[in-house]
Tab-separated table of C-alpha atoms in Angstrom:
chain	number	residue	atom	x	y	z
A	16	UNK	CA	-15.544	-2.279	4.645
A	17	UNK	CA	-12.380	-0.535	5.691
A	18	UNK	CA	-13.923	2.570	7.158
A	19	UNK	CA	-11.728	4.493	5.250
A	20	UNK	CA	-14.284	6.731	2.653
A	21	UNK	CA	-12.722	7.803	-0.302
A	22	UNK	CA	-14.351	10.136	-3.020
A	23	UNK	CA	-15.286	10.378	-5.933
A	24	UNK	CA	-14.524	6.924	-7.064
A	25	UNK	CA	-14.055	7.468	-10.650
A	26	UNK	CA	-13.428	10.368	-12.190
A	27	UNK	CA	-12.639	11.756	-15.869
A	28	UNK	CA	-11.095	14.970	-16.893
A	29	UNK	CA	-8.739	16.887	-19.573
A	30	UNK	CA	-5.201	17.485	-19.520
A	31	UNK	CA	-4.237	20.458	-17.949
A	32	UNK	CA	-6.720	20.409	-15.340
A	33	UNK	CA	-7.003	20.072	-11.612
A	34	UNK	CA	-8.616	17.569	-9.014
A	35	UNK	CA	-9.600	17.000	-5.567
A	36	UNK	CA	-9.547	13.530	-4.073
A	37	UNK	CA	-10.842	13.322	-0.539
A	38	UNK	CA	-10.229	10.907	2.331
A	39	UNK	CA	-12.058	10.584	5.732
A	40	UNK	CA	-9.821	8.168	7.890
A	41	UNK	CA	-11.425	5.570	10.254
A	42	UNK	CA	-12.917	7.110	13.241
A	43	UNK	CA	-10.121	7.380	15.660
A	44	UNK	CA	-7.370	7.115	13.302
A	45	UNK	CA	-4.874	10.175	12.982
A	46	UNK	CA	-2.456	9.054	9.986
A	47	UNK	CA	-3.398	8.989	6.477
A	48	UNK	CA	-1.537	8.005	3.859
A	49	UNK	CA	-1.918	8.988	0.272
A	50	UNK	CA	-0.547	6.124	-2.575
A	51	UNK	CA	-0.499	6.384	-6.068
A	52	UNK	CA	-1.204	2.950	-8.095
A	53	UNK	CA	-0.628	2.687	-11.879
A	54	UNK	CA	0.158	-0.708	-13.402
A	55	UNK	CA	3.484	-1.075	-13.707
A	56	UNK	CA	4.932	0.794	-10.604
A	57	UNK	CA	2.746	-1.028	-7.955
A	58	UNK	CA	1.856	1.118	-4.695
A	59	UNK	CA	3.948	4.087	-4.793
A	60	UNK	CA	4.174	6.673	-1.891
A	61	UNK	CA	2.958	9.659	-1.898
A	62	UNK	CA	2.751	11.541	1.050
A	63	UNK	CA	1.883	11.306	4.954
A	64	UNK	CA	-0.032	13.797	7.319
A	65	UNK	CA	-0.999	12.682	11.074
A	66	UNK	CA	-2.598	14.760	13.517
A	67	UNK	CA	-2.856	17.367	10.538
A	68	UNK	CA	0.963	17.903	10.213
A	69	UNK	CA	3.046	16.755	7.382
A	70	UNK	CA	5.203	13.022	8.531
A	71	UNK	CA	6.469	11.945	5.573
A	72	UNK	CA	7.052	12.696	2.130
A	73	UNK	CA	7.927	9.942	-0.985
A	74	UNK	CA	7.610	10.362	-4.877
A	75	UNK	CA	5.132	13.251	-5.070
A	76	UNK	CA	5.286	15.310	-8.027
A	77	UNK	CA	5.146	19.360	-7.339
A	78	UNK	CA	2.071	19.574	-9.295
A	79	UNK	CA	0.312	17.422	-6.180
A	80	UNK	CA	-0.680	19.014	-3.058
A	81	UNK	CA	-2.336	17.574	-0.097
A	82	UNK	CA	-3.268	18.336	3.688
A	83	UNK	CA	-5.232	17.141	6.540
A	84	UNK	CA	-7.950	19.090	7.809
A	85	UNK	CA	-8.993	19.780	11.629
A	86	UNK	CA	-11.450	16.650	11.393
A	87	UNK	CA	-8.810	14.625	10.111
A	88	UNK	CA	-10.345	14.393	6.572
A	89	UNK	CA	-7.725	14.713	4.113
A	90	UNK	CA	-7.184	16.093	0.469
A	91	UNK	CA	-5.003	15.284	-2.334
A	92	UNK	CA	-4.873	17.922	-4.725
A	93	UNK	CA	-3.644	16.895	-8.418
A	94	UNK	CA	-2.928	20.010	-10.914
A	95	UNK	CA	-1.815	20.791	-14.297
A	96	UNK	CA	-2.471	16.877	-14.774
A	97	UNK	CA	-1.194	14.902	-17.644
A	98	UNK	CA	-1.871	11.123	-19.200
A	99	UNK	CA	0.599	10.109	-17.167
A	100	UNK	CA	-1.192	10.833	-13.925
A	101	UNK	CA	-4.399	8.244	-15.117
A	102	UNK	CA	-3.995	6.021	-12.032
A	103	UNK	CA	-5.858	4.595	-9.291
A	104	UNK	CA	-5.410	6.761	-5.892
A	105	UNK	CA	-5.613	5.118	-2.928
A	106	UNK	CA	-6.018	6.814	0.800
A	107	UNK	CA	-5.196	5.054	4.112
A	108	UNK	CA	-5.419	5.463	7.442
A	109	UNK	CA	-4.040	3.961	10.435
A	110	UNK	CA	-4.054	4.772	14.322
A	111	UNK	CA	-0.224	5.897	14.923
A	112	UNK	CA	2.112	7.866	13.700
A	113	UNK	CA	4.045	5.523	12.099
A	114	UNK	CA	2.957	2.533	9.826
A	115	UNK	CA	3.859	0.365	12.807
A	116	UNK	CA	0.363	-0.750	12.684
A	117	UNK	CA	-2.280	-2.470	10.165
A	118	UNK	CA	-3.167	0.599	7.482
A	119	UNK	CA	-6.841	0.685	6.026
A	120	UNK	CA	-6.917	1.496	2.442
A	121	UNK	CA	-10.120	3.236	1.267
A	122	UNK	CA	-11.598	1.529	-2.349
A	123	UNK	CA	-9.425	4.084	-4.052
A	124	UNK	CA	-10.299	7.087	-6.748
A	125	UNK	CA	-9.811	6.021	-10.151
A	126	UNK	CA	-8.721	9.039	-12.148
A	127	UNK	CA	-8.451	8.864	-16.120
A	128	UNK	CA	-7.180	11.918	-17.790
A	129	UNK	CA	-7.704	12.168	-21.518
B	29	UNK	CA	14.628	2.167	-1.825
B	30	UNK	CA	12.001	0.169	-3.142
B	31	UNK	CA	11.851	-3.236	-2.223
B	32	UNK	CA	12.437	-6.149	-4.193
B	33	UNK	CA	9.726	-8.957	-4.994
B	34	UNK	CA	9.931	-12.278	-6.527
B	35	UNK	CA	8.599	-13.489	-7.960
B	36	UNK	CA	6.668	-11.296	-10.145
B	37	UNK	CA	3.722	-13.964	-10.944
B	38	UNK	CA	2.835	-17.346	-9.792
B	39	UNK	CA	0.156	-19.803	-10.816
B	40	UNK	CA	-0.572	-22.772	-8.299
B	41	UNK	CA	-2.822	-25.327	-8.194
B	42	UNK	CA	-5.177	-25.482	-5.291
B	43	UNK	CA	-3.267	-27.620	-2.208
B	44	UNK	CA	-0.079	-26.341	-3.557
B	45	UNK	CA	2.606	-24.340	-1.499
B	46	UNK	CA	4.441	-20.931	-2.773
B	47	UNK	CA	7.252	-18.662	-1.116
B	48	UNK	CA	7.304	-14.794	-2.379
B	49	UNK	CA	10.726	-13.510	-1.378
B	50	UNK	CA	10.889	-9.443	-0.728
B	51	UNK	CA	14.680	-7.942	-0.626
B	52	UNK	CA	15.716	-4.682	0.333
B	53	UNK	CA	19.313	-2.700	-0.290
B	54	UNK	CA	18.477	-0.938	3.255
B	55	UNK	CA	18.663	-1.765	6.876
B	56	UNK	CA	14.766	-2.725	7.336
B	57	UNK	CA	12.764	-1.603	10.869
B	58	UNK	CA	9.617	-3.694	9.845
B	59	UNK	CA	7.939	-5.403	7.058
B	60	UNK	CA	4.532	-5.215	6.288
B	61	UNK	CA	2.671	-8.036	3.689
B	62	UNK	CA	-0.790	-6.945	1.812
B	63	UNK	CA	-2.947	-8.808	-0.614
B	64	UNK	CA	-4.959	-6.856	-3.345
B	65	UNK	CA	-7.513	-8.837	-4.978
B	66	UNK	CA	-8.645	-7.537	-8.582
B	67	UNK	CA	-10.620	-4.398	-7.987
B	68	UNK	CA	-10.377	-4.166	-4.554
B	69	UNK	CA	-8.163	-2.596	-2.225
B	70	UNK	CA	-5.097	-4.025	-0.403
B	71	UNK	CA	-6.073	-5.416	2.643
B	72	UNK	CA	-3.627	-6.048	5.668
B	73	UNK	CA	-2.133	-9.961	6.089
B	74	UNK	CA	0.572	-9.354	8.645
B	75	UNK	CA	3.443	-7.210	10.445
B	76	UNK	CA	7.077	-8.733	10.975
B	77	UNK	CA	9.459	-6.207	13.195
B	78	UNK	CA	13.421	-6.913	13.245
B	79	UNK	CA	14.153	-9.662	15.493
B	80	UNK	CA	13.680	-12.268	13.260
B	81	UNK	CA	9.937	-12.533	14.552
B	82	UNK	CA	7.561	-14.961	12.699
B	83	UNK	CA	4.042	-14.223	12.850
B	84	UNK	CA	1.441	-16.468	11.221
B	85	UNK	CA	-2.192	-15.784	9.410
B	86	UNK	CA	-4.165	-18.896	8.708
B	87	UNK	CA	-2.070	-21.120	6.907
B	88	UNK	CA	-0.073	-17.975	5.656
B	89	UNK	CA	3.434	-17.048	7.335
B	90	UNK	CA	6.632	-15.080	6.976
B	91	UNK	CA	9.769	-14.500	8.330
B	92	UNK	CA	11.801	-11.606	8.584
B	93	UNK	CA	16.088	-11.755	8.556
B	94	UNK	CA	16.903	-8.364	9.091
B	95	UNK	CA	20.585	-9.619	8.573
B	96	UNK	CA	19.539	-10.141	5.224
B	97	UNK	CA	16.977	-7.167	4.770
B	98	UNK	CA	14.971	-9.985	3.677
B	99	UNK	CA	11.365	-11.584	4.241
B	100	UNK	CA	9.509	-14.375	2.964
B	101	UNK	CA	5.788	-14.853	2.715
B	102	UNK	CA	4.864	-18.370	2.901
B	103	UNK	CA	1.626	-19.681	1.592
B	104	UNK	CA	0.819	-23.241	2.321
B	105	UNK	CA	-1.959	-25.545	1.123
B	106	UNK	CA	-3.273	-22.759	-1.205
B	107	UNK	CA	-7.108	-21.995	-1.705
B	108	UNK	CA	-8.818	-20.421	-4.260
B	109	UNK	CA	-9.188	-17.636	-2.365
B	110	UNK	CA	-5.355	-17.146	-1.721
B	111	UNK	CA	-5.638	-15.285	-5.704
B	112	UNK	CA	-4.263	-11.714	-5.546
B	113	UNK	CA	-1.164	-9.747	-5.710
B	114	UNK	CA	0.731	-9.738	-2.701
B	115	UNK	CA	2.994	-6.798	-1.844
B	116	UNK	CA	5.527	-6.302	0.919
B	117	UNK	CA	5.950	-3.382	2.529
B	118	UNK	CA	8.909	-2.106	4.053
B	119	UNK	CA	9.541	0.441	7.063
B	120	UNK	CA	13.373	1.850	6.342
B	121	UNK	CA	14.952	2.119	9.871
B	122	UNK	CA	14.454	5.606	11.153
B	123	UNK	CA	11.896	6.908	8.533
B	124	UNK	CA	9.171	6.342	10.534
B	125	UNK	CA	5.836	6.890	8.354
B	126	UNK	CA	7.593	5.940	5.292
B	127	UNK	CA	6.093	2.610	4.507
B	128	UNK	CA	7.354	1.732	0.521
B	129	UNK	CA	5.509	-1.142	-1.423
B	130	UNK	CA	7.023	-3.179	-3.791
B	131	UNK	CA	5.983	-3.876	-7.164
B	132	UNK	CA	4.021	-6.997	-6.137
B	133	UNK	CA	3.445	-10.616	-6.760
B	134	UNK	CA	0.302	-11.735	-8.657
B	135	UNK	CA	-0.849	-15.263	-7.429
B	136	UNK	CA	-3.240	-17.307	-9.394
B	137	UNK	CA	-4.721	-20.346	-7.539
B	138	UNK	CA	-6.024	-23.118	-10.069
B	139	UNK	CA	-9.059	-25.471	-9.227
């Protein structure tokens, strides 16, 4: 067990629709990291908050949102989604700013849109 | 900016030794190695920074050349339990919080 609580873990819904996944980071940790997994592309960067601002930004799509709450809890908000967005999300979280440190992945969200 | 892996797959035989090479086209600050076992989620093996450190896990290394913008992730005497993908990590210099996977490198340990 990571620490790192990610939910829901599997979740179904319709083209055109919108999702929240949510991510509470180990206790202490500031950074989390949102990554996008699909089979062919491996772990692919989404997007970085720590300390609730914005650090970092890779391949996310306009139609994804996220942001880190007060309490460090963070949300990754998928909309207007399409097949190609059926992937396994993971969330991680690590003590520092940076990634200069070990990151904990949570067990991921599995999202399947039909 | 995505790293480089290879190779892509692997099978081994338990006892046997493997190198997975990860390349990148840009100056590298760090390079971080994970193993994902099926249905699970990647778990941390080890950190190298620039300075051609070595740092060791068990009877799993690496090595970082940052002349190169290259590491290598050695496994030796491989277990059973060595089966996963392993993906590499890398820190681009100056991007600090930008930590890009590659595609990975599935290794299948035989009995």
């Amino acid at each position: 067990d990571s620490g790192v609580t990610q939910t829901p873990k599997h979740l179904i819904t319709a083209t055109g629709q919108r999702v929240t996944l949510r991510c509470s980071p180990r206790s202490g940790d500031l950074s989390v990291y949102w990554y996008q997994q699909s089979l062919d592309q491996g772990l692919q960067f989404l997007i970085q908050y720590y300390n609730g601002e914005e650090r970092a930004k890779g391949n996310i799509l306009e139609r994804f949102s996220a942001q880190q709450f007060p309490d460090l809890h963070s949300e990754l908000n998928l909309s207007s989604l399409e097949l190609g967005d059926s992937a396994l999300y993971f969330c991680a979280s690590s003590l520092a700013g940076g990634p200069t440190g070990e990151l904990f992945f949570g067990e991921g969200s599995r999202l399947t849109v039909l | 900016q995505q790293p480089v892996q290879s190779p892509q797959a692997v099978i081994l035989r338990e006892g046997e030794d493997a190198v997975i090479n990860c390349s990148s086209s840009k100056a590298l600050y760090s390079v971080h190695w994970y193993r994902q076992k099926h249905g699970e989620a990647p778990v941390f093996l080890m950190i190298l920074l620039k300075g051609g450190e070595q740092k060791g896990h068990d009877k799993i290394s690496a090595s970082f050349n940052e002349k190169k913008q290259q590491s290598s992730l050695y496994l030796t005497a491989s277990q059973l339990s060595y089966s996963g993908t392993y993906f590499c990590g890398t820190e681009i210099g100056g991007s600090q919080g930008n930590l890009i996977f590659g595609k990975g490198t599935k290794l299948s340990v035989k009995p």
